XYZ file of C-alpha atoms in Angstrom:
245
model
C 123.075 49.026 42.009
C 124.662 46.127 40.216
C 124.320 44.407 43.395
C 120.759 44.709 43.644
C 118.201 42.169 42.572
C 115.908 43.847 40.381
C 112.433 42.703 39.798
C 110.288 44.448 37.360
C 106.409 44.783 38.389
C 103.770 46.643 36.912
C 103.592 50.216 38.717
C 100.361 49.119 40.571
C 101.747 46.027 42.172
C 104.055 48.392 44.438
C 101.118 50.563 45.820
C 99.209 47.224 46.392
C 101.942 46.193 48.635
C 102.172 49.467 50.374
C 98.558 49.776 50.799
C 97.970 52.574 48.547
C 96.020 52.796 45.079
C 97.545 53.265 41.598
C 96.465 57.005 41.767
C 99.119 57.868 44.125
C 101.244 60.926 43.470
C 104.485 59.057 44.208
C 106.556 58.569 41.117
C 109.606 56.272 40.295
C 110.966 54.068 38.128
C 108.777 50.561 37.481
C 111.419 48.456 39.142
C 111.724 47.224 42.734
C 115.269 46.722 44.090
C 115.727 44.185 47.050
C 118.909 44.529 49.105
C 120.374 43.609 52.455
C 121.209 47.000 54.484
C 121.468 48.193 58.298
C 118.750 50.206 59.407
C 119.558 53.326 61.991
C 117.292 55.105 64.250
C 117.658 58.592 64.461
C 115.250 60.927 66.221
C 112.580 57.886 65.433
C 113.384 58.184 62.055
C 114.934 55.181 60.022
C 117.669 55.473 57.103
C 119.124 52.386 55.684
C 122.697 52.083 54.550
C 123.974 49.766 52.051
C 127.159 47.727 52.878
C 128.728 49.951 50.244
C 127.850 53.078 51.686
C 124.694 54.212 49.971
C 122.204 56.083 52.312
C 118.543 55.053 51.143
C 116.108 57.569 52.894
C 112.188 56.434 52.658
C 110.219 59.467 52.079
C 107.127 58.390 54.632
C 108.008 56.725 57.927
C 106.649 53.146 57.538
C 107.136 52.210 61.167
C 104.916 49.517 61.506
C 107.522 47.332 59.673
C 109.934 48.005 62.614
C 110.509 47.906 66.285
C 112.871 50.648 67.617
C 116.289 48.966 67.269
C 119.156 50.643 65.860
C 121.577 49.000 63.757
C 119.442 46.022 62.378
C 119.912 44.151 59.607
C 116.961 44.237 57.210
C 116.108 42.785 53.763
C 114.723 45.959 51.979
C 112.292 46.080 49.138
C 112.243 49.731 47.551
C 111.740 51.594 44.349
C 113.712 55.033 43.763
C 112.577 58.333 43.553
C 115.304 60.630 42.906
C 119.212 61.037 44.015
C 119.630 64.338 46.143
C 123.671 63.693 46.344
C 126.451 61.490 45.913
C 125.491 58.076 47.483
C 122.101 59.275 48.650
C 118.690 58.091 47.190
C 115.207 58.787 48.371
C 113.253 55.700 48.157
C 109.628 54.566 48.525
C 109.525 51.631 50.875
C 107.780 48.631 49.511
C 108.670 45.979 52.371
C 111.280 45.606 55.027
C 111.977 42.736 56.996
C 114.144 43.048 59.819
C 116.206 39.753 60.883
C 117.791 38.962 64.202
C 121.153 40.692 64.591
C 123.757 39.964 67.192
C 127.410 40.184 67.847
C 129.570 37.152 67.799
C 131.065 36.208 70.786
C 134.635 34.668 71.661
C 134.869 30.983 73.240
C 134.702 30.735 76.677
C 134.630 27.376 78.448
C 132.171 28.734 81.286
C 129.676 29.818 78.448
C 129.453 26.236 77.072
C 126.005 24.850 78.537
C 124.686 28.125 77.780
C 125.438 28.464 74.174
C 124.668 25.027 73.577
C 125.299 22.226 71.424
C 121.918 21.273 69.702
C 121.562 20.247 66.215
C 120.899 22.788 63.405
C 120.822 23.012 59.860
C 122.438 25.754 57.643
C 120.959 26.518 54.336
C 123.396 29.137 53.191
C 125.689 31.641 54.845
C 127.359 34.610 53.399
C 129.298 37.741 54.512
C 128.129 41.215 53.408
C 129.650 44.151 54.765
C 130.835 43.578 58.406
C 128.076 40.764 58.898
C 128.025 36.893 58.424
C 124.297 36.158 57.737
C 122.972 32.762 58.235
C 119.840 31.041 56.654
C 119.284 28.382 59.257
C 116.562 25.648 59.613
C 115.592 23.810 62.771
C 112.791 21.882 64.564
C 110.898 23.410 67.456
C 107.950 23.681 69.369
C 107.079 26.206 71.965
C 110.302 27.225 73.713
C 112.528 29.999 72.974
C 116.040 29.078 71.251
C 119.234 30.499 71.551
C 121.835 31.162 68.373
C 125.473 32.223 68.794
C 128.535 32.535 66.658
C 131.550 31.743 68.642
C 134.964 32.551 67.650
C 137.207 29.382 68.662
C 140.674 30.319 70.261
C 142.848 28.467 67.544
C 143.016 28.991 63.839
C 142.510 26.349 61.582
C 145.588 24.203 60.382
C 145.426 26.535 57.078
C 145.177 29.722 59.145
C 141.288 30.222 58.683
C 139.510 31.687 61.675
C 137.395 28.836 62.997
C 133.743 30.002 64.012
C 131.126 27.769 65.113
C 127.345 28.401 64.841
C 125.932 27.128 68.070
C 122.161 26.374 68.752
C 120.511 25.924 72.228
C 117.064 24.544 71.898
C 116.589 25.168 75.853
C 114.659 21.390 75.902
C 112.484 22.509 73.133
C 110.547 19.735 71.276
C 110.688 18.922 67.840
C 107.072 19.439 66.536
C 107.408 22.030 63.885
C 110.186 22.552 60.981
C 111.091 26.280 60.365
C 113.488 28.790 58.522
C 114.607 31.863 59.546
C 117.936 34.290 58.954
C 120.098 35.530 61.717
C 122.891 38.135 61.295
C 126.022 38.241 63.336
C 128.462 41.415 63.215
C 132.304 40.164 62.617
C 133.959 43.283 62.594
C 136.087 42.344 65.477
C 137.674 39.503 62.968
C 139.514 42.368 61.508
C 142.964 42.329 61.418
C 145.998 45.082 60.615
C 147.465 44.747 57.197
C 144.941 41.830 56.616
C 142.128 43.032 54.477
C 140.821 39.423 53.794
C 140.587 37.016 56.156
C 139.528 33.228 55.604
C 136.620 31.802 57.630
C 135.729 28.187 58.324
C 132.162 28.045 59.888
C 131.121 24.720 61.487
C 128.136 23.583 62.661
C 126.221 19.819 64.087
C 123.573 18.882 61.846
C 120.586 16.781 62.836
C 122.152 13.293 61.637
C 125.154 14.373 64.294
C 127.544 15.267 61.495
C 129.974 18.321 61.894
C 129.533 20.098 58.873
C 132.254 23.214 57.464
C 131.614 25.850 55.190
C 134.612 28.030 53.725
C 133.921 31.585 53.616
C 135.890 35.128 53.011
C 135.616 38.211 54.961
C 137.206 40.740 52.391
C 136.754 44.261 53.949
C 137.985 45.670 50.471
C 134.789 44.123 48.595
C 131.780 44.851 51.254
C 128.931 44.183 48.887
C 130.261 41.267 47.029
C 127.890 38.716 48.492
C 125.027 41.226 49.650
C 122.208 39.586 47.492
C 121.533 35.941 47.864
C 119.061 34.347 45.917
C 115.874 34.988 48.185
C 112.771 36.531 47.771
C 111.970 39.302 49.909
C 108.634 37.930 51.425
C 110.324 34.610 52.645
C 113.218 36.216 55.156
C 110.777 36.793 58.228
C 109.868 33.086 58.470
C 111.931 33.244 61.700
C 109.166 35.158 63.040
C 107.254 31.951 63.833
C 110.227 30.389 65.326
C 110.527 31.114 69.083
C 113.972 32.670 69.158
C 115.697 34.570 71.943
C 117.607 37.943 71.294
């Protein structure tokens, strides 16, 4: 639990967020935790699994938060009700905001035009579990854009895996500025006998400069970067940006 942001709030604030009153029978400690998790759909019910393997089960089904999509990345806000077993918690769901979740792709010259080469901004990027999550900023108007993470065929001179964050604006205009999140499953980067992998992440910014960020994908510490400094209610800004899955 040390990898979760802990927000102390008055107990009534929790039930305001849930659309409930302070007279609810639900009883949990007066703290809300915020954490990146993966959502799993089983028989129309969701459970959430943290990057270090803790299963979080909502006591109510708040399906209005979710499309019916399995293995989506979610920024979860919740209160703890009880612990029914090792690495298991029953939770009271406060908010849950899904972000675009995709697999990375390997470089293919034939796909160059489709993945695009338009400018974009990376505001922050971090590796958590088997996911590389990017907070991006972009200009857009009304067309659906494409976002991809491409594994390049050659490693960098210092042996790091080179990934490119690619943006295809599909000819859209530059009327509005928006910020959103996208998570890429990078499990295919795993190498035998190499638990820690250096990553060089590059992208082209809006003044035409190729920027690079250095990251580490360390399978031994799956939740080492699972809680960036971000408010739960801010992550869903990508819903206002036309992004194609």
